[in-house]
């Protein structure tokens, strides 16, 4: 991203501080950070206190992915700060922190008729939309792509000013000084950052900011597992000792707790309840009813929950959602639906009609199973609402709460809280509106916490999907033609209509029932070079609203592709690794991942009941290969080991990257083995985590992760493991058992 004088703002803030902000249009937006006593704000990104503590604003929610370390690390490296004196400040909602990268990626959702005019994140359309809507959404692994450049430029500018201040004291040229470990240094002399910040206000920054020659990077070979970390995570100590504050930990004076019962997914309304049910319950306050929910308020959550149990709320369901209806709709779409060809290359005549190999794969709906259930706290006083909430979309939460109370969004103050796992569950924020209404009705602060059961009931699952994969092979068994016909609802566009237009669940579902959705088939184009290739989307109205989840479409398209290519290899009598490698001459980076993963796992060819299965996938510029090792004994089948190698370009923090791959593999294993409820009348049949067949700690296999060293732009590691683990495990189970598993979750089929 080019840096010019227009991108640097120098000016006094409250208290006579120093401001250095990286802005596209510097006079358009107020500065979001306010310095405290003896503290100086460096624009939108940095504050330095007189004692030398450097606070970094982070405009993305921390939900376990480590962003409250990654962005401060980028700033600390560029600034030359002492990591032991770096702190984090959640950034307020502001247009300055607009995520234009995600806005461009999601252009088909908010600009469906002309998305191409907003596909460039540096272009006017995407940036203007993101700024006007204060769009600092955390999703799709865009945090570094969106914020590393501005944060780095602001840090470089601040460093230059601090150096100028120190050089002026010493009477030397700034070029003779350097900044490191929170100090400005010159020939044995040193000055800390803190005392220099105020003086630096009198200097003008260089144009452009003097960025360090190399961006922040860690090399895989420098940090084997267990090695001391150069940049340990800032959030870990407080998470270990329990002092990290989540939304459910907020405590306000005179606060009531709320429990809730929500209507089934679908068109439903509250029809009745026992209004006298709370009598006799100590601490009970009152019931509050909404159009499709009812909440109880009490001095503690357990009393509120008990009151709802006694009240036995009833809902009138005009249109519910059923798994059988969804299955039938997918079958009908696959047999009779009209496809839209989303991708075509080569000779289409070679892949038309009935192809020699045709195999059907299925994926059931899946729920997020986040550790932390939905929670929010609200206080309504004097026409203004304060909202403490963990959300991936803070402005959307503000607007939802404001709309519920008939306020302007400007009358809602949102305090962003970290999230105990989200996996895109917290992109949608109905509980922001609910808690706002409860606080207004109560006239007191209210904290709403969803039970596990209610969190499942209110969640839109990842969509089910069905694919028929077809191929024509050559004389040696290689792939001459490949056709994927995938029946799936336009799930991304459906989400977009809810998120950007505020449509109700079934309104959004029906509006896109017959619409092709390329984002619903992301990853369906295989990584391999195939002479003739086509990918067709058959839209299906399954009667079940669906939403986003970690991995999104890649979670099922990778399963389709990598299970299919494995079957093609075995049909041809070819070794699965060599079969894949023969089609990757155009992508040496993915080929290296495959070779390295095979070496890491001591790949034996996947035959002769070895119990090994291999798979690879790419998401954007991120690449991964995984070898799964499974064993069959008298107790059944067990996944013993996962060996993964990823190429994610330049790695900012190797330990966090490893955590993200490992976490993605375990999350993907959960999707491969469970996370799939059945829906009846809009209600999932799973009310607890224990009912989702999730892998426990004892079930988790040994995991090895390695990385390819690269200088390419960073790619997000968080979803790679999610996508690739299911086909690797399915292929390993075939090796171990001789049976093909063509449905997720895998053990939904009898062995």
XYZ file of C-alpha atoms in Angstrom:
751
model
C 0.000 0.000 0.000
C 1.518 3.330 -1.064
C 2.138 5.841 1.716
C 1.979 9.587 0.974
C 1.796 12.811 2.967
C -2.007 12.554 2.704
C -1.730 9.354 4.689
C -0.042 10.984 7.680
C -1.858 13.262 10.079
C 0.043 15.362 12.586
C -1.936 17.384 15.090
C -2.661 17.977 18.741
C -5.194 15.829 20.539
C -6.823 16.360 23.922
C -4.140 17.083 26.487
C -1.689 18.423 23.908
C -0.625 14.998 22.725
C 1.026 13.764 19.546
C -1.051 12.212 16.767
C 0.293 10.128 13.941
C -2.460 8.395 11.983
C -2.472 6.504 8.770
C -5.574 7.720 6.952
C -6.897 7.713 3.433
C -8.811 10.958 3.911
C -7.364 12.477 7.085
C -9.885 15.268 7.688
C -12.967 13.161 7.238
C -13.024 11.210 10.492
C -12.473 12.126 14.138
C -9.547 10.449 15.831
C -10.822 7.378 17.710
C -8.197 7.163 20.471
C -8.127 9.508 23.440
C -4.952 9.662 25.510
C -5.184 9.371 29.250
C -3.150 11.197 31.808
C 0.572 11.248 30.938
C -0.249 9.405 27.746
C 0.144 10.488 24.128
C -1.946 9.172 21.260
C -0.171 8.397 18.034
C -3.164 8.697 15.770
C -5.441 5.741 15.300
C -2.959 3.057 16.254
C -0.515 3.892 19.024
C -0.453 5.468 22.465
C 2.739 5.903 24.473
C 2.652 6.615 28.174
C 5.262 8.581 30.078
C 6.458 5.331 31.647
C 7.167 3.906 28.179
C 4.198 1.560 27.873
C 3.114 1.340 24.228
C -0.595 0.615 23.737
C -1.684 -0.618 20.308
C -5.257 -0.274 19.074
C -6.600 -3.506 17.579
C -9.738 -3.081 15.439
C -10.415 -6.807 15.138
C -12.024 -8.970 17.792
C -9.844 -11.470 19.611
C -11.526 -14.871 19.379
C -8.519 -17.123 19.818
C -6.818 -16.379 16.503
C -4.164 -14.219 18.162
C -4.868 -10.877 16.505
C -4.242 -9.047 19.795
C -0.673 -10.258 19.449
C -0.144 -10.097 15.672
C -0.955 -6.408 15.119
C 0.890 -5.223 18.263
C 3.830 -7.360 17.131
C 3.863 -5.621 13.742
C 3.800 -2.229 15.469
C 6.415 -3.184 18.056
C 8.796 -4.479 15.402
C 8.426 -1.428 13.180
C 8.525 1.007 16.099
C 11.417 -0.691 17.865
C 9.427 -1.132 21.070
C 10.209 -3.384 24.013
C 7.706 -6.277 23.815
C 7.563 -6.393 27.604
C 6.058 -2.889 27.561
C 3.463 -3.442 24.828
C -0.233 -3.490 25.699
C -3.455 -3.850 23.708
C -6.454 -1.552 23.493
C -9.598 -2.762 21.681
C -10.304 -0.147 19.036
C -13.650 1.647 19.063
C -15.934 1.459 16.057
C -14.513 3.946 13.547
C -14.319 4.466 9.807
C -10.555 4.797 10.207
C -10.426 1.043 10.810
C -12.540 0.141 7.773
C -11.743 -3.362 6.517
C -11.671 -2.605 2.796
C -10.070 -5.978 2.050
C -13.080 -7.858 3.401
C -15.472 -5.355 1.844
C -13.923 -6.109 -1.551
C -14.041 -9.851 -0.941
C -17.694 -9.637 0.074
C -18.650 -7.273 -2.747
C -20.990 -9.910 -4.267
C -22.984 -9.787 -1.026
C -23.487 -6.033 -0.656
C -23.270 -5.118 -4.358
C -24.695 -8.244 -6.057
C -25.486 -6.596 -9.399
C -22.053 -5.060 -10.046
C -19.569 -6.686 -7.657
C -16.697 -6.255 -10.098
C -16.531 -2.500 -9.476
C -15.701 -3.128 -5.814
C -13.346 -6.110 -6.068
C -10.196 -3.999 -5.579
C -9.668 -3.259 -1.867
C -7.573 -0.213 -2.769
C -10.252 1.081 -5.132
C -12.733 3.816 -4.339
C -15.887 1.669 -4.177
C -14.733 -0.886 -1.605
C -12.972 1.662 0.572
C -15.856 4.131 0.450
C -18.366 1.428 1.375
C -16.189 0.160 4.220
C -15.641 3.654 5.612
C -19.225 4.802 5.285
C -20.463 1.688 7.090
C -17.638 1.558 9.669
C -17.051 -1.935 8.369
C -14.309 -3.362 10.577
C -15.702 -6.896 10.509
C -13.428 -9.743 11.621
C -13.786 -12.606 9.125
C -12.153 -14.592 6.336
C -8.649 -14.168 7.746
C -8.300 -10.629 6.376
C -6.829 -8.954 9.460
C -3.204 -8.819 8.347
C -4.075 -8.004 4.753
C -6.258 -5.103 5.869
C -4.316 -3.703 8.813
C -0.637 -4.633 8.668
C 0.156 -1.863 6.153
C -1.542 1.034 7.983
C -0.303 -0.071 11.406
C 3.224 -0.505 10.121
C 3.238 2.917 8.439
C 1.948 4.609 11.598
C 4.647 2.882 13.675
C 7.374 3.900 11.219
C 6.193 7.534 11.355
C 6.097 7.526 15.145
C 9.572 5.988 15.256
C 10.914 8.739 13.004
C 9.476 11.442 15.259
C 10.840 9.853 18.421
C 14.257 9.604 16.815
C 14.098 13.258 15.791
C 13.273 14.258 19.355
C 16.191 12.296 20.766
C 18.569 13.572 18.088
C 17.605 17.151 18.912
C 18.469 16.571 22.566
C 21.858 15.192 21.658
C 22.559 17.640 18.871
C 23.165 14.930 16.289
C 21.597 13.967 12.981
C 18.567 11.676 13.245
C 20.184 9.355 10.708
C 22.869 8.587 13.316
C 20.291 7.240 15.779
C 18.276 4.053 15.895
C 15.281 2.777 17.852
C 15.306 -0.630 19.510
C 13.872 -2.263 22.630
C 11.900 0.835 23.585
C 14.951 3.119 23.430
C 16.498 5.585 21.009
C 20.226 4.869 20.805
C 23.292 6.835 19.695
C 26.918 5.926 20.467
C 26.248 4.547 23.923
C 23.601 7.127 24.799
C 19.988 6.036 25.222
C 16.612 7.635 25.855
C 13.350 5.769 26.544
C 10.312 6.356 24.338
C 8.108 7.685 27.152
C 9.909 10.977 27.916
C 10.385 11.651 24.186
C 6.756 11.432 23.039
C 5.712 14.939 24.102
C 8.764 16.550 22.504
C 8.213 14.694 19.249
C 5.011 16.695 18.695
C 7.067 19.601 17.408
C 8.551 17.664 14.511
C 7.139 16.890 11.076
C 7.196 13.292 9.881
C 9.179 12.253 6.826
C 7.280 11.515 3.635
C 6.935 8.603 3.125
C 7.367 6.948 6.538
C 10.758 5.240 6.785
C 9.647 1.614 6.821
C 12.220 -0.947 7.838
C 13.748 -2.811 4.918
C 11.979 -6.055 5.795
C 8.501 -6.618 7.144
C 8.036 -8.615 10.338
C 8.758 -12.305 9.651
C 9.729 -15.467 11.478
C 11.381 -18.388 9.748
C 10.061 -21.892 10.458
C 13.503 -23.350 11.113
C 14.212 -20.888 13.902
C 11.387 -22.021 16.140
C 10.885 -25.783 16.436
C 8.060 -26.861 18.749
C 8.961 -26.066 22.351
C 11.571 -23.430 21.495
C 11.493 -20.122 23.439
C 9.262 -17.557 21.772
C 10.472 -14.156 20.667
C 6.943 -12.716 20.681
C 4.799 -14.627 23.223
C 1.055 -14.019 23.013
C -0.157 -11.037 25.001
C -3.499 -12.620 25.879
C -2.239 -15.924 27.267
C -1.269 -14.926 30.846
C -4.700 -13.464 31.588
C -6.432 -16.416 29.954
C -4.425 -18.810 32.094
C -5.068 -16.994 35.372
C -8.727 -16.286 34.534
C -8.500 -12.494 34.511
C -9.248 -12.140 30.776
C -12.687 -10.539 30.611
C -15.292 -11.940 28.228
C -18.765 -10.542 27.647
C -20.242 -12.835 30.291
C -17.752 -11.511 32.880
C -19.046 -7.926 32.779
C -20.452 -6.749 36.103
C -22.402 -3.505 36.509
C -24.081 -2.070 39.622
C -27.727 -3.089 40.072
C -27.502 -5.482 37.107
C -30.149 -8.100 36.339
C -29.465 -11.409 34.606
C -31.600 -12.683 31.762
C -32.306 -16.106 30.305
C -34.208 -16.563 27.066
C -36.337 -18.985 25.046
C -36.416 -18.466 21.300
C -38.778 -19.662 18.619
C -37.712 -22.504 16.340
C -35.796 -21.573 13.205
C -38.437 -20.562 10.717
C -41.580 -18.453 10.690
C -42.808 -18.628 14.259
C -44.177 -16.442 17.033
C -44.674 -16.637 20.765
C -48.213 -17.867 21.393
C -48.337 -18.078 25.180
C -46.716 -18.827 28.530
C -47.616 -19.033 32.213
C -47.259 -15.449 33.418
C -47.489 -16.496 37.083
C -44.604 -18.950 36.820
C -42.076 -16.626 38.457
C -44.040 -16.159 41.653
C -42.294 -17.596 44.663
C -38.862 -17.599 43.021
C -36.528 -15.499 45.145
C -34.852 -12.821 43.072
C -37.220 -13.120 40.103
C -38.072 -9.769 38.514
C -40.287 -10.160 35.454
C -40.878 -11.694 32.046
C -40.272 -9.716 28.868
C -41.712 -10.975 25.618
C -40.642 -10.295 22.058
C -42.337 -11.319 18.825
C -40.517 -14.659 18.661
C -38.837 -14.927 22.060
C -39.449 -14.570 25.768
C -36.902 -13.698 28.440
C -36.941 -13.826 32.217
C -35.119 -11.289 34.384
C -33.823 -12.095 37.841
C -31.006 -11.355 40.234
C -29.108 -14.390 38.954
C -29.173 -16.420 35.759
C -30.246 -19.703 37.354
C -33.395 -18.124 38.778
C -34.223 -16.596 35.404
C -33.713 -19.970 33.717
C -35.876 -21.723 36.322
C -38.647 -19.170 35.764
C -38.655 -19.931 32.043
C -38.793 -23.658 32.723
C -41.875 -23.087 34.845
C -43.449 -20.689 32.343
C -43.407 -23.346 29.593
C -43.460 -20.873 26.687
C -45.287 -22.004 23.550
C -44.570 -20.994 19.979
C -46.831 -21.104 16.957
C -44.782 -22.341 14.005
C -46.116 -21.413 10.583
C -43.069 -22.738 8.775
C -40.366 -24.791 10.425
C -37.208 -26.425 9.156
C -36.736 -30.175 8.874
C -33.718 -32.235 7.935
C -35.880 -34.547 5.819
C -37.159 -31.572 3.819
C -33.594 -30.355 3.278
C -32.436 -33.806 2.135
C -35.330 -34.118 -0.273
C -34.716 -30.653 -1.679
C -31.056 -31.446 -2.324
C -31.981 -34.739 -4.001
C -34.559 -33.013 -6.178
C -32.101 -30.284 -7.146
C -29.447 -32.837 -8.018
C -31.839 -34.827 -10.202
C -33.963 -32.124 -11.777
C -32.429 -28.737 -11.010
C -31.074 -26.345 -13.595
C -27.336 -25.868 -13.111
C -25.350 -22.692 -13.583
C -21.829 -23.262 -14.860
C -19.508 -21.265 -12.637
C -16.215 -22.467 -14.078
C -15.244 -23.957 -17.409
C -11.940 -24.600 -19.138
C -10.850 -26.899 -21.926
C -13.090 -28.927 -24.218
C -16.618 -28.941 -22.799
C -17.677 -31.671 -25.206
C -15.307 -34.019 -23.380
C -17.200 -33.709 -20.110
C -20.813 -33.564 -21.230
C -23.320 -36.372 -20.737
C -22.734 -39.498 -18.723
C -19.046 -39.835 -17.827
C -17.424 -43.207 -17.042
C -16.846 -42.349 -13.362
C -19.631 -40.716 -11.350
C -19.600 -40.696 -7.540
C -21.973 -38.986 -5.132
C -20.850 -37.297 -1.896
C -22.996 -35.716 0.819
C -22.439 -33.262 3.646
C -24.941 -32.751 6.468
C -25.593 -29.421 8.252
C -23.093 -28.548 10.972
C -23.258 -26.236 14.000
C -20.416 -24.137 15.359
C -20.096 -25.548 18.901
C -18.200 -22.476 20.131
C -16.923 -22.669 23.695
C -18.605 -19.430 24.778
C -22.341 -19.098 24.258
C -23.819 -15.763 23.220
C -23.684 -13.116 25.931
C -24.177 -9.350 26.039
C -24.725 -6.665 28.648
C -26.656 -3.435 28.106
C -27.392 -0.272 30.078
C -29.982 2.230 28.813
C -29.992 5.662 30.397
C -31.010 9.131 29.203
C -31.702 8.021 25.667
C -28.311 6.345 25.198
C -27.420 2.678 25.221
C -24.144 1.157 26.346
C -23.488 -2.322 24.979
C -20.815 -4.800 26.059
C -20.716 -7.614 23.516
C -18.374 -10.025 21.789
C -19.074 -9.645 18.089
C -17.253 -10.026 14.801
C -19.311 -7.156 13.376
C -19.431 -4.299 15.902
C -21.219 -1.766 13.703
C -23.861 -4.329 12.768
C -24.398 -5.002 16.483
C -24.717 -1.270 17.182
C -27.254 -0.858 14.409
C -29.260 -3.889 15.534
C -29.479 -2.540 19.081
C -30.276 0.973 17.878
C -33.026 -0.236 15.565
C -34.608 -2.283 18.343
C -34.899 0.840 20.515
C -35.653 3.352 17.769
C -32.310 5.105 18.315
C -29.594 6.323 16.008
C -26.486 4.152 15.875
C -24.598 7.181 17.210
C -26.617 6.832 20.430
C -25.196 3.352 21.047
C -21.767 3.040 22.654
C -20.301 -0.398 22.005
C -17.502 -1.838 24.098
C -15.931 -4.675 22.072
C -15.266 -7.783 24.131
C -13.160 -10.813 23.222
C -14.919 -14.027 22.247
C -14.321 -17.552 23.505
C -14.334 -19.035 20.019
C -16.713 -17.927 17.298
C -16.041 -19.631 13.948
C -18.261 -16.947 12.313
C -21.120 -17.620 14.751
C -20.824 -14.053 16.072
C -21.192 -12.353 12.722
C -24.925 -12.381 13.368
C -26.030 -10.643 16.527
C -29.723 -10.992 17.318
C -28.874 -10.997 21.017
C -27.641 -7.377 20.697
C -31.190 -6.279 19.895
C -32.670 -8.559 22.546
C -30.493 -7.314 25.398
C -31.110 -3.698 24.357
C -34.869 -4.220 24.663
C -34.442 -5.985 27.997
C -32.367 -3.126 29.419
C -34.951 -0.577 28.329
C -37.851 -2.589 29.752
C -36.058 -3.222 33.038
C -34.775 0.310 33.547
C -31.607 -1.340 34.872
C -28.511 -2.888 33.348
C -29.196 -6.392 32.035
C -26.877 -9.214 31.086
C -28.299 -11.777 28.677
C -26.545 -15.130 28.454
C -27.784 -17.874 26.150
C -27.800 -21.411 27.429
C -26.039 -23.990 25.281
C -29.427 -25.219 24.121
C -30.580 -21.752 23.108
C -27.276 -20.953 21.420
C -27.740 -24.038 19.224
C -31.378 -23.226 18.567
C -30.577 -19.682 17.465
C -27.621 -20.586 15.238
C -27.838 -20.948 11.488
C -25.814 -24.060 10.609
C -23.289 -24.500 7.849
C -25.231 -25.582 4.815
C -25.690 -29.193 3.763
C -24.565 -30.036 0.245
C -24.603 -32.873 -2.270
C -22.116 -33.356 -5.094
C -21.900 -35.723 -8.011
C -18.289 -35.811 -9.121
C -17.729 -37.158 -12.609
C -14.573 -37.844 -14.591
C -13.223 -39.242 -17.828
C -9.806 -40.852 -17.584
C -7.119 -41.512 -20.160
C -5.436 -44.817 -20.938
C -3.115 -44.530 -17.927
C -5.929 -43.623 -15.559
C -5.057 -39.924 -15.489
C -7.813 -37.311 -15.389
C -8.752 -36.170 -18.898
C -12.007 -34.478 -17.889
C -13.555 -33.451 -14.575
C -17.080 -32.242 -13.854
C -18.503 -31.278 -10.479
C -22.260 -30.853 -10.100
C -22.973 -29.486 -6.631
C -26.437 -28.957 -5.179
C -26.328 -26.421 -2.372
C -28.402 -23.385 -1.409
C -27.071 -19.926 -2.213
C -25.877 -19.819 1.368
C -23.435 -16.915 1.034
C -25.974 -14.688 -0.700
C -28.566 -15.693 1.884
C -26.224 -14.597 4.665
C -25.512 -11.382 2.774
C -29.191 -10.452 2.618
C -29.570 -10.967 6.364
C -26.338 -9.201 7.221
C -26.397 -6.252 4.843
C -30.114 -5.790 4.215
C -31.597 -6.932 7.521
C -33.963 -9.464 5.939
C -35.592 -12.126 8.077
C -34.307 -15.676 7.780
C -36.930 -17.103 5.437
C -37.205 -13.890 3.465
C -33.505 -14.087 2.690
C -33.710 -17.810 1.961
C -36.607 -17.472 -0.477
C -35.119 -14.423 -2.208
C -32.066 -16.374 -3.381
C -33.703 -19.776 -3.863
C -32.865 -19.937 -7.577
C -29.731 -17.795 -7.608
C -26.271 -19.106 -8.444
C -23.727 -18.358 -5.747
C -19.994 -18.627 -6.549
C -19.106 -18.032 -2.892
C -21.123 -21.141 -1.960
C -18.741 -23.161 -4.153
C -15.403 -21.622 -3.190
C -12.710 -24.267 -3.472
C -14.709 -26.402 -5.895
C -12.194 -25.789 -8.672
C -9.556 -28.423 -7.878
C -5.928 -27.491 -7.382
C -4.920 -29.851 -10.174
C -4.216 -29.200 -13.840
C -7.040 -30.934 -15.701
C -7.419 -30.645 -19.509
C -11.198 -30.215 -19.392
C -12.936 -28.978 -16.279
C -16.389 -27.714 -15.313
C -18.019 -26.774 -12.013
C -21.814 -26.437 -11.915
C -23.944 -25.007 -9.129
C -27.496 -26.263 -8.727
C -29.287 -23.901 -6.299
C -31.591 -25.625 -3.829
C -34.201 -24.179 -1.491
C -33.803 -26.550 1.436
C -36.203 -24.813 3.843
C -33.418 -24.427 6.432
C -31.702 -21.041 6.821
C -27.938 -21.445 6.772
C -24.962 -19.301 7.707
C -21.223 -18.985 7.736
C -18.792 -21.230 9.576
C -15.039 -21.579 9.841
C -13.865 -22.952 6.507
C -17.195 -22.116 4.855
C -17.538 -23.713 1.388
C -13.995 -25.079 1.516
C -15.171 -27.364 4.332
C -17.196 -29.405 1.857
C -15.614 -28.668 -1.544
C -12.245 -29.959 -0.323
C -13.987 -33.113 0.890
C -15.590 -33.607 -2.514
C -12.404 -32.978 -4.506
C -9.880 -34.842 -2.401
C -12.093 -37.857 -1.776
C -12.817 -38.043 -5.507
C -9.217 -37.740 -6.665
C -8.250 -40.449 -4.180
C -10.882 -42.761 -5.629
C -9.632 -42.011 -9.135
C -6.100 -42.909 -8.087
C -7.145 -46.245 -6.625
C -9.328 -47.053 -9.642
C -6.281 -46.472 -11.838
C -4.094 -48.620 -9.597
C -1.881 -45.609 -8.923
C -0.262 -44.507 -5.695
C -2.319 -41.533 -4.363
C 0.611 -39.191 -3.735
C 2.206 -39.758 -7.125
C -1.196 -39.444 -8.793
C -1.647 -35.984 -7.292
C 1.906 -34.889 -7.982
C 1.497 -35.681 -11.670
C -1.192 -32.984 -11.860
C 0.675 -30.273 -9.908
C 3.408 -29.227 -12.288
C 1.829 -25.770 -12.399
C 1.871 -25.362 -8.604
C 5.285 -26.281 -7.163
C 4.342 -24.728 -3.806
C 1.469 -27.161 -3.245
C 3.596 -30.005 -4.613
C 6.255 -29.214 -2.015
C 3.629 -29.253 0.729
C 2.547 -32.729 -0.383
C 6.091 -34.058 -0.532
C 7.037 -32.591 2.831
C 3.841 -33.880 4.492
C 4.536 -37.349 3.096
C 8.042 -37.244 4.522
C 6.847 -35.962 7.877
C 4.330 -38.807 8.149
C 6.623 -41.459 6.672
C 4.045 -42.008 3.972
C 3.821 -45.620 2.934
C 1.661 -45.259 -0.143
C -1.775 -45.534 1.438
C -2.197 -49.139 0.405
C -2.050 -52.561 2.014
C -4.235 -51.476 4.940
C -1.588 -48.976 6.062
C -4.277 -46.721 7.477
C -2.779 -43.632 5.842
C -4.706 -41.101 3.793
C -3.497 -37.959 2.084
C -5.198 -34.758 0.939
C -4.246 -31.223 -0.063
C -6.075 -27.975 -0.680
C -5.551 -24.279 -1.249
C -7.495 -21.280 0.031
C -6.462 -18.069 -1.645
C -2.672 -18.083 -1.556
C -2.526 -20.480 1.392
C -1.674 -24.118 0.727
C -1.724 -27.218 2.899
C -1.215 -30.962 2.672
C -2.154 -33.452 5.384
C -1.486 -37.118 5.953
C -3.900 -38.783 8.374
C -3.012 -42.075 10.035
C -5.866 -44.271 11.271
C -5.939 -47.621 12.998
C -8.658 -50.255 13.203
C -8.841 -52.647 16.152
C -11.421 -54.342 18.341
C -12.534 -50.928 19.647
C -13.248 -49.545 16.198
C -11.396 -47.001 14.110
C -9.220 -44.295 15.615
C -7.319 -41.424 13.986
C -3.866 -41.636 15.571
C -1.879 -38.916 13.855
C -2.198 -35.893 11.585
C 0.902 -34.644 9.787
C 0.483 -31.282 8.062
C 2.697 -28.985 6.029
C 1.469 -25.526 5.054
C 2.704 -22.700 2.866
C 1.175 -19.477 4.136
C 3.721 -17.061 2.719
C 5.587 -14.763 5.086
C 4.882 -15.813 8.664
C 4.487 -12.994 11.179
C 4.278 -15.203 14.274
C 5.201 -18.838 13.803
C 3.750 -20.054 17.091
C 0.358 -18.484 16.369
C 0.427 -19.872 12.829
C 1.087 -23.338 14.234
C -1.736 -22.910 16.755
C -4.104 -21.909 13.968
C -3.256 -24.931 11.829
C -3.528 -27.256 14.832
C -6.808 -25.690 15.940
C -8.183 -25.889 12.407
C -7.288 -29.567 12.173
C -9.072 -30.343 15.453
C -12.077 -28.215 14.454
C -12.184 -29.964 11.081
C -11.935 -33.322 12.823
C -15.002 -32.331 14.840
C -16.855 -31.595 11.590
C -15.665 -34.900 10.153
C -16.916 -36.892 13.137
C -19.925 -34.913 14.365
C -21.317 -31.377 14.829
C -24.341 -32.391 12.766
C -27.792 -32.216 14.384
C -31.069 -33.259 12.823
C -33.732 -30.571 12.577
C -37.401 -31.168 13.315
C -39.808 -28.264 13.218
C -36.904 -25.840 13.286
C -35.320 -27.385 16.372
C -31.957 -29.205 16.364
C -31.922 -32.448 18.302
C -28.651 -31.611 20.081
C -28.871 -29.521 23.236
C -25.386 -30.122 24.649
C -21.855 -30.328 23.312
C -21.756 -33.945 24.473
C -24.482 -34.792 21.952
C -22.460 -33.589 18.949
C -19.872 -36.422 18.869
C -17.043 -33.922 19.200
C -13.548 -35.290 19.722
C -12.460 -35.107 23.343
C -8.876 -34.530 24.391
C -8.433 -38.287 24.610
C -9.719 -38.649 21.051
C -7.397 -36.049 19.541
C -4.587 -37.531 17.499
C -0.953 -36.557 17.692
C -0.454 -33.535 15.439
C 2.697 -32.492 13.604
C 2.791 -29.186 11.733
C 5.562 -27.800 9.572
C 5.766 -24.788 7.280
C 7.371 -23.923 3.972
C 9.606 -20.878 4.259
C 8.369 -18.148 1.942
C 8.591 -14.412 1.301
C 5.183 -14.178 -0.395
C 2.426 -12.081 1.161
C 0.962 -13.646 4.321
C -2.006 -15.966 3.888
C -4.421 -16.845 6.657
C -3.720 -20.224 8.304
C -6.948 -20.400 10.304
C -9.169 -22.258 7.819
C -6.677 -24.442 5.942
C -6.735 -27.278 8.452
C -10.531 -27.187 8.691
C -10.886 -27.827 4.970
C -8.352 -30.556 4.395
C -8.646 -32.848 7.414
C -11.983 -34.525 6.547
C -10.862 -35.965 3.181
C -7.494 -36.980 4.624
C -9.280 -38.909 7.395
C -11.809 -40.400 4.955
C -8.981 -41.599 2.725
C -7.161 -43.035 5.748
C -10.295 -44.900 6.794
C -10.493 -46.414 3.337
C -6.918 -47.617 3.685
C -7.635 -49.014 7.154
C -11.025 -50.606 6.430
C -11.419 -50.960 2.680
C -14.651 -48.957 2.909
C -15.279 -45.596 1.283
C -16.887 -42.898 3.422
C -18.715 -40.469 1.177
C -20.786 -38.548 3.707
C -19.926 -36.036 6.408
C -19.955 -36.667 9.264
C -18.051 -39.802 8.355
C -19.646 -42.205 10.811
C -23.152 -41.205 9.757
C -22.727 -44.225 7.490
C -22.585 -47.729 8.886
C -19.187 -49.350 8.608
